């Protein structure tokens, strides 16, 4: 979700629909639906950046704490300010919280004080508490409402009675205490600190119960799940981590971001995590998907790293090709029978015939081999292509022929029986990717010469050249309605081309590293792309094509991004008939031979959706 122009300081999940409310240094509060759409207009504060925000227990009012030291009440229904700003603090308000009975609000400030307010009148209900924290970073009422805890820059946690009497000081952290939360019974306090550590304490005497280590930088926010099985933490190390409170161990892989995180929230049903920070974007993660084991675990190859995959037309099987020349069939995450042997070098490409009765594989050994998927045996002699390395092989939609291309710059079209029908010349460097038009009349090709070309398949006549990429085109796909062609390049961009005008449409969808893999969902709504970053991105085609505004920022990061940070995404493919719901990722690492394939559902995370 994107719309803020400055960093996000505070988040809350509200309502049965799990809407998200965000507060930003740009002076606005915004409400979002889980699909990334805005709810109403931004609420504009006149107090500078909004540094803190909390939703009332009945979810009708929001309190915000501002950079200019004021507080402000907001009506949740229409986003309008309620009454005048509350004044009293002499520096920015870093934290706010509602008492469980909604009869008072506590605020903590860089002026070192805690002030308590009557939300009906906006007046302070007691004298300010001089905390000794220097800056007060966090304040939280106990679920029983009989006390509250605070933490700040002096490394201390202090527990106060409802009347503002200091009950206990808790020492242990080496740096500032930035976030606190209580157990449901009020017996324990959890704290996250600038020392990168999370600690659990007995609230009655401050006894340390355990320490959670794993983050590598400042912990900015922590939350307990509603069932208290997990604690979730956000950090300036660009990650969100989930901790099992039975084992006191991290579970799942870190949920990685592009910048430092400042804000965190968990939905009331415990299904989603919302987070945001310096990159001005809000991410929504499915906890279930992040923790899921079993069927969603990687499928592990016994051979060398995998370089290619293809999903069968009925989506019941996947075929993979490895660096050691092995082809392997998979079903439900398990290998089916023995590997198929024949190639003597890396298998760079695979494709299923439309009737699923054969699989074609292309290799760096210069051959195409065709296999019976029921037996794993070759159904004909290998085809010596003359391609050098065979980078791509694709059956026509009719299944009566297939095309191949590779490092010798040529495209070759073969009959179903393996007879060479035509050679197509035109590219000035290796051809990396091919796709057919639905009627089989045209072939599209992407090349290391930075161009995409369209050819007549019957005679090889060149019809169109698409220019725009500034480095090699590694993968191309046609949209299901054939209105668009999408391309991925090592220039770190995905581009969308209108096939009526033969022009790029929308802005380039930019990544942080070279792209190697591309796929389009069967409903034509999403693009999956990946490469040297190791993660997969989903992009909304509709949002990418919108004009004006922030149409470029339409990325949806899949959770879990990747537990193998040193591996490149070599190929990503959608499960065609499930309408954008699944992606398979192949990752290749420099020293690891186990191959992870990830299945993830698109709704597990939405982010950057305009």
Coordinates of C-alpha atoms in Angstrom, one line a residue:
X1 CA 0.0 0.0 0.0
X2 CA 1.5 3.3 -1.0
X3 CA 0.5 6.9 -0.7
X4 CA 2.5 8.5 2.0
X5 CA 5.3 10.8 1.0
X6 CA 7.3 10.4 4.1
X7 CA 8.2 7.5 6.5
X8 CA 5.5 5.6 8.4
X9 CA 5.7 5.9 12.2
X10 CA 2.6 4.1 13.4
X11 CA 0.1 1.4 12.2
X12 CA -3.1 -0.2 13.5
X13 CA -5.3 -3.0 12.1
X14 CA -9.1 -2.3 12.7
X15 CA -12.4 -3.9 12.0
X16 CA -13.5 -7.4 10.9
X17 CA -12.3 -6.5 7.4
X18 CA -8.7 -6.0 8.8
X19 CA -8.5 -2.4 7.5
X20 CA -5.1 -0.8 8.2
X21 CA -4.6 2.7 9.5
X22 CA -1.2 4.4 9.0
X23 CA 0.3 7.6 10.4
X24 CA 3.2 9.3 8.7
X25 CA 5.8 12.0 9.0
X26 CA 4.0 13.7 6.0
X27 CA 1.3 14.9 8.5
X28 CA -1.4 12.5 7.3
X29 CA -3.3 9.5 8.6
X30 CA -4.7 7.1 6.0
X31 CA -7.0 4.2 6.1
X32 CA -6.6 1.3 3.7
X33 CA -8.5 -1.9 2.8
X34 CA -6.5 -5.1 2.8
X35 CA -6.4 -5.1 -1.0
X36 CA -4.4 -1.8 -0.9
X37 CA -7.3 0.6 -1.8
X38 CA -7.7 3.8 0.1
X39 CA -10.7 4.2 2.4
X40 CA -11.8 7.9 2.1
X41 CA -9.4 10.8 1.9
X42 CA -6.3 11.2 4.1
X43 CA -6.8 12.9 7.4
X44 CA -4.6 15.9 7.5
X45 CA -2.9 17.0 10.7
X46 CA -1.9 20.6 11.2
X47 CA 0.7 19.6 13.8
X48 CA 3.4 18.5 11.4
X49 CA 4.4 14.8 11.2
X50 CA 2.2 12.3 13.0
X51 CA 4.6 10.3 15.2
X52 CA 2.2 8.1 17.0
X53 CA -1.4 6.9 16.8
X54 CA -3.8 4.6 18.6
X55 CA -7.3 3.4 18.0
X56 CA -9.9 3.4 20.8
X57 CA -11.1 0.0 22.1
X58 CA -14.5 0.3 20.4
X59 CA -12.7 1.5 17.2
X60 CA -14.7 4.7 16.8
X61 CA -11.9 7.3 17.6
X62 CA -8.2 7.6 16.8
X63 CA -5.8 9.6 18.9
X64 CA -2.7 11.0 17.2
X65 CA 0.5 12.4 18.7
X66 CA 2.3 15.0 16.6
X67 CA 5.8 16.3 15.9
X68 CA 4.8 19.8 17.2
X69 CA 3.9 18.3 20.7
X70 CA 0.1 18.4 20.2
X71 CA -2.4 15.6 20.3
X72 CA -5.5 15.3 18.1
X73 CA -8.7 13.2 18.2
X74 CA -10.2 11.9 14.9
X75 CA -13.6 10.4 14.1
X76 CA -12.9 7.0 12.5
X77 CA -16.1 7.1 10.4
X78 CA -15.3 10.2 8.4
X79 CA -11.7 11.1 9.3
X80 CA -12.7 14.5 10.7
X81 CA -10.8 16.1 13.6
X82 CA -12.8 16.1 16.9
X83 CA -12.4 19.3 18.9
X84 CA -9.3 21.4 19.2
X85 CA -5.8 19.9 19.5
X86 CA -4.7 19.0 23.1
X87 CA -1.7 21.0 24.2
X88 CA 0.7 20.4 27.1
X89 CA 3.8 18.6 26.0
X90 CA 6.7 20.7 25.0
X91 CA 8.3 18.4 22.5
X92 CA 7.2 15.8 19.9
X93 CA 4.7 13.0 21.1
X94 CA 6.4 9.7 20.5
X95 CA 3.7 7.3 21.9
X96 CA 0.0 7.2 22.8
X97 CA -2.3 4.5 24.2
X98 CA -5.9 4.1 25.3
X99 CA -6.9 2.6 28.6
X100 CA -8.9 -0.6 28.2
X101 CA -12.1 1.1 29.4
X102 CA -11.5 4.1 26.9
X103 CA -11.8 6.6 29.8
X104 CA -8.3 7.9 29.5
X105 CA -5.4 8.3 27.1
X106 CA -1.7 8.3 28.0
X107 CA 0.9 10.1 25.9
X108 CA 4.7 10.0 26.1
X109 CA 6.9 12.7 24.7
X110 CA 10.5 13.7 23.9
X111 CA 10.0 16.2 26.8
X112 CA 10.4 13.2 29.1
X113 CA 6.9 13.3 30.5
X114 CA 3.8 11.1 30.4
X115 CA 0.5 12.9 30.4
X116 CA -2.9 11.5 30.9
X117 CA -6.0 12.9 29.2
X118 CA -9.8 12.7 29.4
X119 CA -10.8 11.9 25.8
X120 CA -14.2 13.6 26.4
X121 CA -12.8 16.9 27.4
X122 CA -9.2 16.9 26.1
X123 CA -8.0 18.0 29.5
X124 CA -5.3 16.4 31.5
X125 CA -6.6 14.3 34.4
X126 CA -3.5 14.6 36.6
X127 CA -0.2 16.3 36.8
X128 CA 2.4 15.2 34.3
X129 CA 4.7 12.4 35.3
X130 CA 8.4 13.2 35.0
X131 CA 9.5 9.7 33.9
X132 CA 13.3 10.0 34.0
X133 CA 13.3 8.4 30.5
X134 CA 14.7 11.5 28.8
X135 CA 12.6 10.7 25.7
X136 CA 9.6 8.5 26.2
X137 CA 9.4 6.1 23.3
X138 CA 6.6 3.7 24.3
X139 CA 3.7 3.5 26.7
X140 CA 1.2 0.7 27.2
X141 CA -1.7 0.1 29.6
X142 CA -2.0 -3.4 31.1
X143 CA -5.1 -5.3 29.8
X144 CA -6.6 -4.9 33.3
X145 CA -6.1 -1.1 33.2
X146 CA -4.7 -1.0 36.7
X147 CA -1.2 0.1 35.6
X148 CA 0.8 1.1 32.6
X149 CA 4.4 0.7 31.5
X150 CA 6.8 3.0 29.8
X151 CA 10.2 2.8 28.1
X152 CA 12.6 5.3 26.7
X153 CA 16.0 6.5 25.9
X154 CA 17.5 5.8 29.3
X155 CA 17.3 2.0 28.7
X156 CA 14.8 1.5 31.5
X157 CA 11.3 0.1 31.7
X158 CA 9.1 1.7 34.4
X159 CA 5.7 0.3 35.6
X160 CA 3.3 2.9 37.0
X161 CA 0.1 2.5 39.0
X162 CA -3.2 3.8 37.5
X163 CA -2.7 6.9 39.7
X164 CA 0.8 7.6 38.3
X165 CA 2.8 6.1 41.2
X166 CA 6.1 4.4 40.2
X167 CA 5.8 0.7 41.1
X168 CA 9.0 -0.8 39.7
X169 CA 12.0 0.0 37.5
X170 CA 13.3 -2.7 35.3
X171 CA 16.9 -2.7 34.1
X172 CA 18.5 -5.0 31.6
X173 CA 18.6 -3.5 28.1
X174 CA 21.8 -1.9 26.9
X175 CA 20.1 0.7 24.7
X176 CA 16.8 2.6 24.5
X177 CA 13.5 0.7 25.0
X178 CA 11.4 1.4 22.0
X179 CA 8.4 -0.9 22.3
X180 CA 6.4 -2.7 25.0
X181 CA 3.5 -5.1 25.1
X182 CA 1.7 -6.9 28.0
X183 CA 0.6 -10.5 28.3
X184 CA -3.2 -10.9 28.5
X185 CA -3.1 -11.7 32.2
X186 CA -0.9 -8.7 33.0
X187 CA 1.8 -10.9 34.5
X188 CA 4.5 -10.3 31.9
X189 CA 5.9 -7.4 29.9
X190 CA 7.8 -7.9 26.6
X191 CA 10.2 -5.2 25.5
X192 CA 12.1 -4.4 22.2
X193 CA 15.2 -2.4 22.3
X194 CA 17.9 -0.5 20.4
X195 CA 20.3 -3.3 21.6
X196 CA 18.6 -5.6 19.0
X197 CA 17.2 -7.8 21.7
X198 CA 13.6 -8.7 22.9
X199 CA 13.2 -9.5 26.6
X200 CA 10.3 -10.9 28.7
X201 CA 9.9 -9.7 32.2
X202 CA 7.7 -10.5 35.2
X203 CA 5.7 -7.3 35.7
X204 CA 5.5 -7.8 39.5
X205 CA 9.2 -7.7 40.2
X206 CA 11.0 -7.1 36.9
X207 CA 12.6 -10.6 36.9
X208 CA 14.0 -11.4 33.4
X209 CA 12.4 -14.6 32.0
X210 CA 14.1 -14.9 28.6
X211 CA 15.9 -13.1 25.9
X212 CA 15.2 -13.4 22.1
X213 CA 18.2 -12.8 19.8
X214 CA 18.2 -12.7 16.0
X215 CA 17.8 -9.1 14.8
X216 CA 21.0 -7.4 13.8
X217 CA 19.9 -3.8 14.4
X218 CA 17.5 -1.6 16.4
X219 CA 14.1 -3.2 17.2
X220 CA 11.5 -0.6 16.7
X221 CA 8.2 -2.4 17.4
X222 CA 6.9 -5.6 18.9
X223 CA 3.4 -7.1 19.0
X224 CA 1.8 -10.2 20.6
X225 CA -0.5 -12.3 18.6
X226 CA -4.1 -12.5 20.0
X227 CA -3.6 -16.1 21.1
X228 CA -0.2 -15.2 22.6
X229 CA 1.5 -18.1 20.7
X230 CA 3.7 -15.7 18.8
X231 CA 5.5 -12.4 19.2
X232 CA 6.3 -10.4 16.1
X233 CA 9.1 -7.9 15.9
X234 CA 10.1 -5.2 13.4
X235 CA 13.6 -3.8 13.1
X236 CA 15.9 -1.4 11.4
X237 CA 17.7 -4.5 10.0
X238 CA 14.9 -4.4 7.3
X239 CA 13.1 -7.5 8.7
X240 CA 10.1 -8.6 10.5
X241 CA 10.5 -11.8 12.6
X242 CA 8.1 -14.2 14.2
X243 CA 8.9 -15.8 17.5
X244 CA 7.3 -19.0 19.0
X245 CA 6.7 -18.2 22.7
X246 CA 6.6 -21.9 23.6
X247 CA 10.1 -22.6 22.3
X248 CA 11.4 -19.0 22.4
X249 CA 12.8 -19.5 19.0
X250 CA 12.3 -17.7 15.7
X251 CA 9.9 -19.5 13.4
X252 CA 9.7 -19.1 9.6
X253 CA 12.2 -17.0 7.8
X254 CA 12.6 -13.2 8.3
X255 CA 10.1 -11.2 6.2
X256 CA 12.5 -8.9 4.4
X257 CA 12.0 -5.3 3.2
X258 CA 13.8 -2.7 1.2
X259 CA 14.4 -0.3 4.1
X260 CA 14.3 0.2 7.9
X261 CA 11.0 -0.6 9.6
X262 CA 9.4 1.6 12.2
X263 CA 5.8 0.5 12.6
X264 CA 4.1 -2.9 13.2
X265 CA 0.6 -4.1 13.9
X266 CA -1.3 -7.5 14.0
X267 CA -4.9 -7.9 12.9
X268 CA -7.4 -8.8 15.6
X269 CA -7.9 -12.3 14.2
X270 CA -4.1 -12.9 14.3
X271 CA -4.0 -13.7 10.6
X272 CA -2.1 -10.7 9.2
X273 CA 1.0 -8.6 10.1
X274 CA 1.1 -4.9 8.8
X275 CA 4.4 -3.1 8.8
X276 CA 6.0 0.0 7.3
X277 CA 8.8 2.4 7.7
X278 CA 11.4 4.5 5.9
X279 CA 10.4 3.3 2.4
X280 CA 6.9 5.0 2.9
X281 CA 5.1 1.8 2.0
X282 CA 2.8 -0.6 4.0
X283 CA 3.2 -4.4 3.7
X284 CA 0.6 -6.9 4.7
X285 CA 1.8 -10.4 5.4
X286 CA -0.1 -13.6 6.1
X287 CA 1.2 -15.2 9.3
X288 CA -0.1 -18.6 8.2
X289 CA 1.8 -18.5 5.0
X290 CA 5.0 -17.3 6.7
X291 CA 4.8 -20.2 9.2
X292 CA 3.3 -22.9 6.9
X293 CA 5.2 -26.2 6.9
X294 CA 4.8 -29.5 5.1
X295 CA 3.3 -29.0 1.6
X296 CA 4.7 -25.5 1.3
X297 CA 8.2 -26.6 2.2
X298 CA 10.8 -26.5 -0.6
X299 CA 11.0 -29.5 -2.9
X300 CA 14.6 -30.6 -2.7
X301 CA 16.5 -32.0 -5.6
X302 CA 19.2 -34.6 -5.0
X303 CA 21.3 -33.3 -7.9
X304 CA 22.9 -30.1 -8.9
X305 CA 21.0 -26.7 -8.8
X306 CA 17.9 -26.5 -11.0
X307 CA 18.0 -24.2 -14.0
X308 CA 14.6 -24.7 -15.5
X309 CA 11.0 -25.8 -14.7
X310 CA 7.7 -26.2 -16.5
X311 CA 4.2 -27.0 -15.1
X312 CA 2.0 -29.6 -16.9
X313 CA -1.1 -28.3 -18.6
X314 CA -3.4 -30.0 -16.0
X315 CA -1.2 -28.6 -13.2
X316 CA -0.6 -31.9 -11.5
X317 CA 3.1 -32.2 -12.3
X318 CA 6.2 -30.1 -12.6
X319 CA 9.3 -31.0 -14.6
X320 CA 12.7 -29.6 -13.7
X321 CA 16.1 -29.5 -15.4
X322 CA 19.4 -29.4 -13.5
X323 CA 22.9 -28.2 -14.0
X324 CA 24.1 -31.7 -14.2
X325 CA 21.9 -32.5 -17.2
X326 CA 19.2 -34.4 -15.2
X327 CA 15.5 -33.9 -15.9
X328 CA 13.2 -34.7 -13.0
X329 CA 9.4 -35.1 -12.6
X330 CA 7.6 -33.9 -9.5
X331 CA 4.2 -34.4 -8.1
X332 CA 2.9 -32.9 -4.8
X333 CA 6.4 -31.9 -3.9
X334 CA 7.9 -35.3 -4.4
X335 CA 10.1 -36.8 -7.1
X336 CA 8.3 -39.2 -9.4
X337 CA 10.4 -42.2 -10.3
X338 CA 14.1 -41.9 -11.1
X339 CA 15.6 -38.9 -12.9
X340 CA 15.6 -38.8 -16.7
X341 CA 19.2 -39.1 -17.9
X342 CA 20.5 -38.2 -21.4
X343 CA 21.8 -34.6 -21.5
X344 CA 25.5 -34.2 -20.6
X345 CA 25.3 -30.5 -19.6
X346 CA 22.9 -28.0 -18.0
X347 CA 19.2 -28.3 -19.0
X348 CA 18.4 -24.7 -19.7
X349 CA 14.8 -25.0 -20.9
X350 CA 11.7 -27.3 -20.7
X351 CA 8.2 -27.3 -22.1
X352 CA 5.2 -29.6 -22.1
X353 CA 3.3 -30.4 -25.3
X354 CA -0.3 -29.0 -25.1
X355 CA -1.7 -32.6 -24.7
X356 CA 0.9 -33.3 -21.9
X357 CA 2.1 -36.5 -23.7
X358 CA 5.6 -35.3 -24.1
X359 CA 8.2 -33.0 -22.6
X360 CA 10.9 -31.2 -24.6
X361 CA 14.2 -30.3 -23.0
X362 CA 17.0 -28.1 -24.3
X363 CA 20.5 -28.2 -23.0
X364 CA 23.9 -26.5 -23.1
X365 CA 25.0 -29.7 -24.9
X366 CA 23.3 -28.3 -28.0
X367 CA 20.5 -31.0 -28.1
X368 CA 16.8 -31.1 -27.7
X369 CA 15.4 -34.3 -26.2
X370 CA 11.8 -35.3 -26.0
X371 CA 10.5 -37.5 -23.2
X372 CA 7.5 -39.6 -22.3
X373 CA 6.4 -38.3 -18.9
X374 CA 4.7 -41.6 -18.1
X375 CA 7.9 -43.6 -18.5
X376 CA 10.7 -41.0 -18.3
X377 CA 12.1 -42.4 -21.5
X378 CA 13.1 -40.5 -24.6
X379 CA 10.6 -40.9 -27.4
X380 CA 13.0 -40.2 -30.3
X381 CA 16.6 -39.6 -31.0
X382 CA 18.1 -36.4 -29.7
X383 CA 17.9 -33.4 -32.1
X384 CA 21.3 -31.9 -32.8
X385 CA 20.1 -28.3 -33.1
X386 CA 23.2 -26.4 -34.1
X387 CA 22.1 -23.8 -31.5
X388 CA 25.3 -24.1 -29.4
X389 CA 23.5 -23.7 -26.1
X390 CA 19.8 -24.3 -26.4
X391 CA 18.3 -21.5 -24.2
X392 CA 14.6 -21.9 -25.0
X393 CA 12.2 -24.4 -26.5
X394 CA 8.4 -23.9 -26.9
X395 CA 5.6 -26.0 -28.4
X396 CA 3.0 -24.2 -30.6
X397 CA -0.5 -24.0 -29.1
X398 CA -1.6 -26.6 -31.7
X399 CA 1.2 -29.0 -30.7
X400 CA 2.1 -29.7 -34.3
X401 CA 5.6 -28.1 -34.1
X402 CA 8.0 -26.5 -31.6
X403 CA 10.6 -23.8 -31.8
X404 CA 14.1 -23.5 -30.3
X405 CA 16.7 -20.9 -30.0
X406 CA 20.1 -20.4 -28.3
X407 CA 23.5 -19.0 -28.3
X408 CA 24.0 -19.1 -32.1
X409 CA 21.5 -16.2 -32.6
X410 CA 19.1 -18.4 -34.6
X411 CA 15.5 -19.5 -34.1
X412 CA 14.6 -22.9 -35.5
X413 CA 11.1 -24.3 -36.0
X414 CA 10.7 -28.1 -35.9
X415 CA 7.9 -30.4 -36.9
X416 CA 6.3 -32.7 -34.2
X417 CA 8.6 -35.4 -35.5
X418 CA 11.7 -33.4 -35.1
X419 CA 12.2 -32.4 -38.7
X420 CA 13.7 -28.9 -39.2
X421 CA 11.1 -26.7 -41.0
X422 CA 12.7 -23.3 -41.0
X423 CA 15.7 -21.3 -39.7
X424 CA 15.0 -17.7 -38.7
X425 CA 17.9 -15.2 -38.7
X426 CA 17.9 -11.6 -37.5
X427 CA 19.1 -11.3 -34.0
X428 CA 22.7 -10.2 -33.5
X429 CA 23.2 -12.1 -30.3
X430 CA 21.9 -15.2 -28.4
X431 CA 18.1 -15.7 -28.3
X432 CA 17.0 -16.3 -24.7
X433 CA 13.2 -16.7 -24.8
X434 CA 10.4 -17.5 -27.2
X435 CA 6.6 -17.5 -27.2
X436 CA 4.0 -18.4 -29.8
X437 CA 0.8 -16.6 -30.7
X438 CA -2.3 -18.6 -29.9
X439 CA -3.0 -19.3 -33.6
X440 CA 0.6 -20.5 -34.2
X441 CA 1.1 -17.9 -37.0
X442 CA 3.7 -15.8 -35.1
X443 CA 6.7 -16.3 -32.9
X444 CA 8.1 -13.7 -30.5
X445 CA 11.7 -13.7 -29.4
X446 CA 13.8 -11.9 -26.8
X447 CA 17.5 -11.6 -27.2
X448 CA 20.8 -10.6 -25.7
X449 CA 20.9 -7.9 -28.4
X450 CA 18.4 -6.0 -26.2
X451 CA 15.5 -6.4 -28.7
X452 CA 12.3 -8.3 -28.9
X453 CA 11.2 -9.4 -32.4
X454 CA 8.0 -10.8 -33.9
X455 CA 8.2 -13.3 -36.8
X456 CA 5.9 -15.1 -39.2
X457 CA 6.3 -18.7 -38.2
X458 CA 5.7 -20.1 -41.7
X459 CA 8.5 -18.2 -43.5
X460 CA 10.5 -16.4 -40.8
X461 CA 9.6 -12.9 -42.1
X462 CA 10.4 -10.2 -39.5
X463 CA 7.3 -8.2 -38.7
X464 CA 8.2 -6.0 -35.6
X465 CA 11.2 -5.0 -33.6
X466 CA 10.6 -3.7 -30.0
X467 CA 13.4 -1.6 -28.6
X468 CA 13.7 -0.1 -25.2
X469 CA 15.6 -2.4 -22.9
X470 CA 19.2 -1.3 -22.4
X471 CA 20.6 -4.8 -21.7
X472 CA 19.8 -8.3 -22.7
X473 CA 16.2 -9.5 -22.7
X474 CA 16.1 -12.7 -20.7
X475 CA 12.4 -13.7 -20.7
X476 CA 9.2 -12.7 -22.6
X477 CA 5.5 -13.7 -22.1
X478 CA 2.3 -13.0 -24.0
X479 CA -0.7 -11.9 -22.0
X480 CA -3.7 -14.4 -22.3
X481 CA -5.7 -11.9 -24.5
X482 CA -2.6 -11.2 -26.6
X483 CA -2.9 -7.5 -26.2
X484 CA 0.4 -7.2 -24.4
X485 CA 3.8 -8.7 -24.4
X486 CA 5.8 -8.5 -21.2
X487 CA 9.6 -8.7 -21.0
X488 CA 12.2 -9.0 -18.3
X489 CA 15.8 -7.9 -18.7
X490 CA 19.2 -7.7 -17.0
X491 CA 18.7 -4.0 -17.1
X492 CA 16.7 -4.6 -13.9
X493 CA 13.3 -3.8 -15.5
X494 CA 10.1 -5.4 -16.6
X495 CA 8.4 -3.7 -19.5
X496 CA 4.9 -4.0 -21.0
X497 CA 4.4 -3.6 -24.7
X498 CA 1.1 -2.9 -26.5
X499 CA 0.9 -5.2 -29.5
X500 CA -1.4 -2.9 -31.4
X501 CA 0.9 0.1 -31.3
X502 CA 4.1 -1.9 -30.8
X503 CA 5.1 0.6 -28.1
X504 CA 5.9 0.3 -24.4
X505 CA 3.0 1.2 -22.2
X506 CA 3.2 2.2 -18.6
X507 CA 6.5 2.8 -16.8
X508 CA 9.2 0.3 -16.5
X509 CA 8.7 -1.9 -13.4
X510 CA 12.1 -1.6 -11.7
X511 CA 14.0 -4.1 -9.6
X512 CA 17.2 -3.7 -7.6
X513 CA 19.2 -6.3 -9.6
X514 CA 19.2 -8.2 -12.9
X515 CA 16.1 -10.1 -13.9
X516 CA 16.2 -13.7 -15.2
X517 CA 12.6 -15.0 -14.8
X518 CA 9.1 -13.9 -15.8
X519 CA 5.6 -15.3 -15.8
X520 CA 2.0 -14.0 -16.4
X521 CA -1.0 -15.3 -14.5
X522 CA -3.7 -17.0 -16.5
X523 CA -6.2 -14.2 -15.9
X524 CA -3.7 -11.7 -17.2
X525 CA -3.8 -9.6 -14.0
X526 CA -0.4 -10.2 -12.5
X527 CA 3.2 -10.5 -13.6
X528 CA 5.7 -12.5 -11.6
X529 CA 9.4 -11.6 -12.0
X530 CA 12.6 -12.5 -10.3
X531 CA 16.4 -12.7 -10.7
X532 CA 19.6 -12.0 -8.9
X533 CA 17.8 -10.5 -5.9
X534 CA 16.6 -14.0 -4.9
X535 CA 13.0 -12.9 -4.3
X536 CA 9.9 -12.9 -6.4
X537 CA 7.8 -9.8 -7.1
X538 CA 4.2 -9.8 -8.2
X539 CA 3.0 -6.7 -10.2
X540 CA -0.5 -5.7 -10.9
X541 CA -0.7 -5.2 -14.7
X542 CA -3.8 -3.0 -14.3
X543 CA -2.0 -0.7 -11.8
X544 CA 1.1 -0.6 -13.9
X545 CA -0.8 0.6 -16.9
X546 CA -2.6 3.5 -15.0
X547 CA -1.6 6.9 -16.0
X548 CA -0.4 9.5 -13.5
X549 CA 0.2 9.3 -9.8
X550 CA 2.2 6.4 -8.4
X551 CA 1.3 3.8 -11.0
X552 CA 4.8 2.4 -11.1
X553 CA 4.7 1.3 -7.5
X554 CA 2.6 -1.8 -7.9
X555 CA 4.9 -4.4 -6.5
X556 CA 3.6 -7.2 -4.3
X557 CA 6.4 -9.1 -2.5
X558 CA 5.6 -12.7 -1.9
X559 CA 6.0 -14.1 1.6
X560 CA 8.2 -15.9 2.4
X561 CA 10.6 -14.0 0.1
X562 CA 13.4 -16.6 0.3
X563 CA 15.3 -18.3 3.0
X564 CA 18.3 -18.5 0.7
X565 CA 19.6 -15.0 0.4
X566 CA 22.6 -16.1 -1.6
X567 CA 20.5 -17.7 -4.4
X568 CA 19.3 -16.2 -7.7
X569 CA 15.7 -16.7 -8.9
X570 CA 16.3 -18.5 -12.3
X571 CA 12.7 -19.1 -13.2
X572 CA 9.2 -18.3 -11.9
X573 CA 6.0 -19.7 -13.4
X574 CA 2.4 -19.3 -12.5
X575 CA 0.0 -22.2 -12.0
X576 CA -2.1 -21.3 -15.0
X577 CA -5.7 -22.2 -14.1
X578 CA -5.7 -20.9 -10.5
X579 CA -6.1 -17.3 -11.4
X580 CA -3.0 -15.7 -10.0
X581 CA -3.0 -17.7 -6.8
X582 CA 0.3 -19.7 -7.1
X583 CA 3.8 -19.1 -8.1
X584 CA 6.6 -21.6 -8.3
X585 CA 10.1 -20.2 -7.8
X586 CA 13.4 -21.9 -8.6
X587 CA 16.5 -20.6 -6.8
X588 CA 20.0 -21.4 -7.7
X589 CA 22.9 -20.9 -5.3
X590 CA 26.7 -20.9 -5.8
X591 CA 27.4 -23.7 -3.3
X592 CA 24.1 -25.3 -2.4
X593 CA 22.6 -28.1 -4.4
X594 CA 19.2 -28.4 -2.7
X595 CA 16.5 -26.8 -4.8
X596 CA 13.7 -24.9 -3.2
X597 CA 10.4 -24.5 -5.1
X598 CA 8.0 -22.2 -3.3
X599 CA 4.2 -22.2 -3.6
X600 CA 2.7 -19.1 -2.3
X601 CA -0.8 -17.7 -2.5
X602 CA -1.1 -14.1 -3.8
X603 CA -3.3 -12.9 -1.0
X604 CA -0.7 -13.7 1.6
X605 CA 0.9 -10.3 1.1
X606 CA -0.2 -7.1 -0.5
X607 CA 2.1 -4.1 -0.8
X608 CA 2.7 -1.1 -3.0
X609 CA -0.7 -1.5 -4.6
X610 CA -2.1 1.8 -5.9

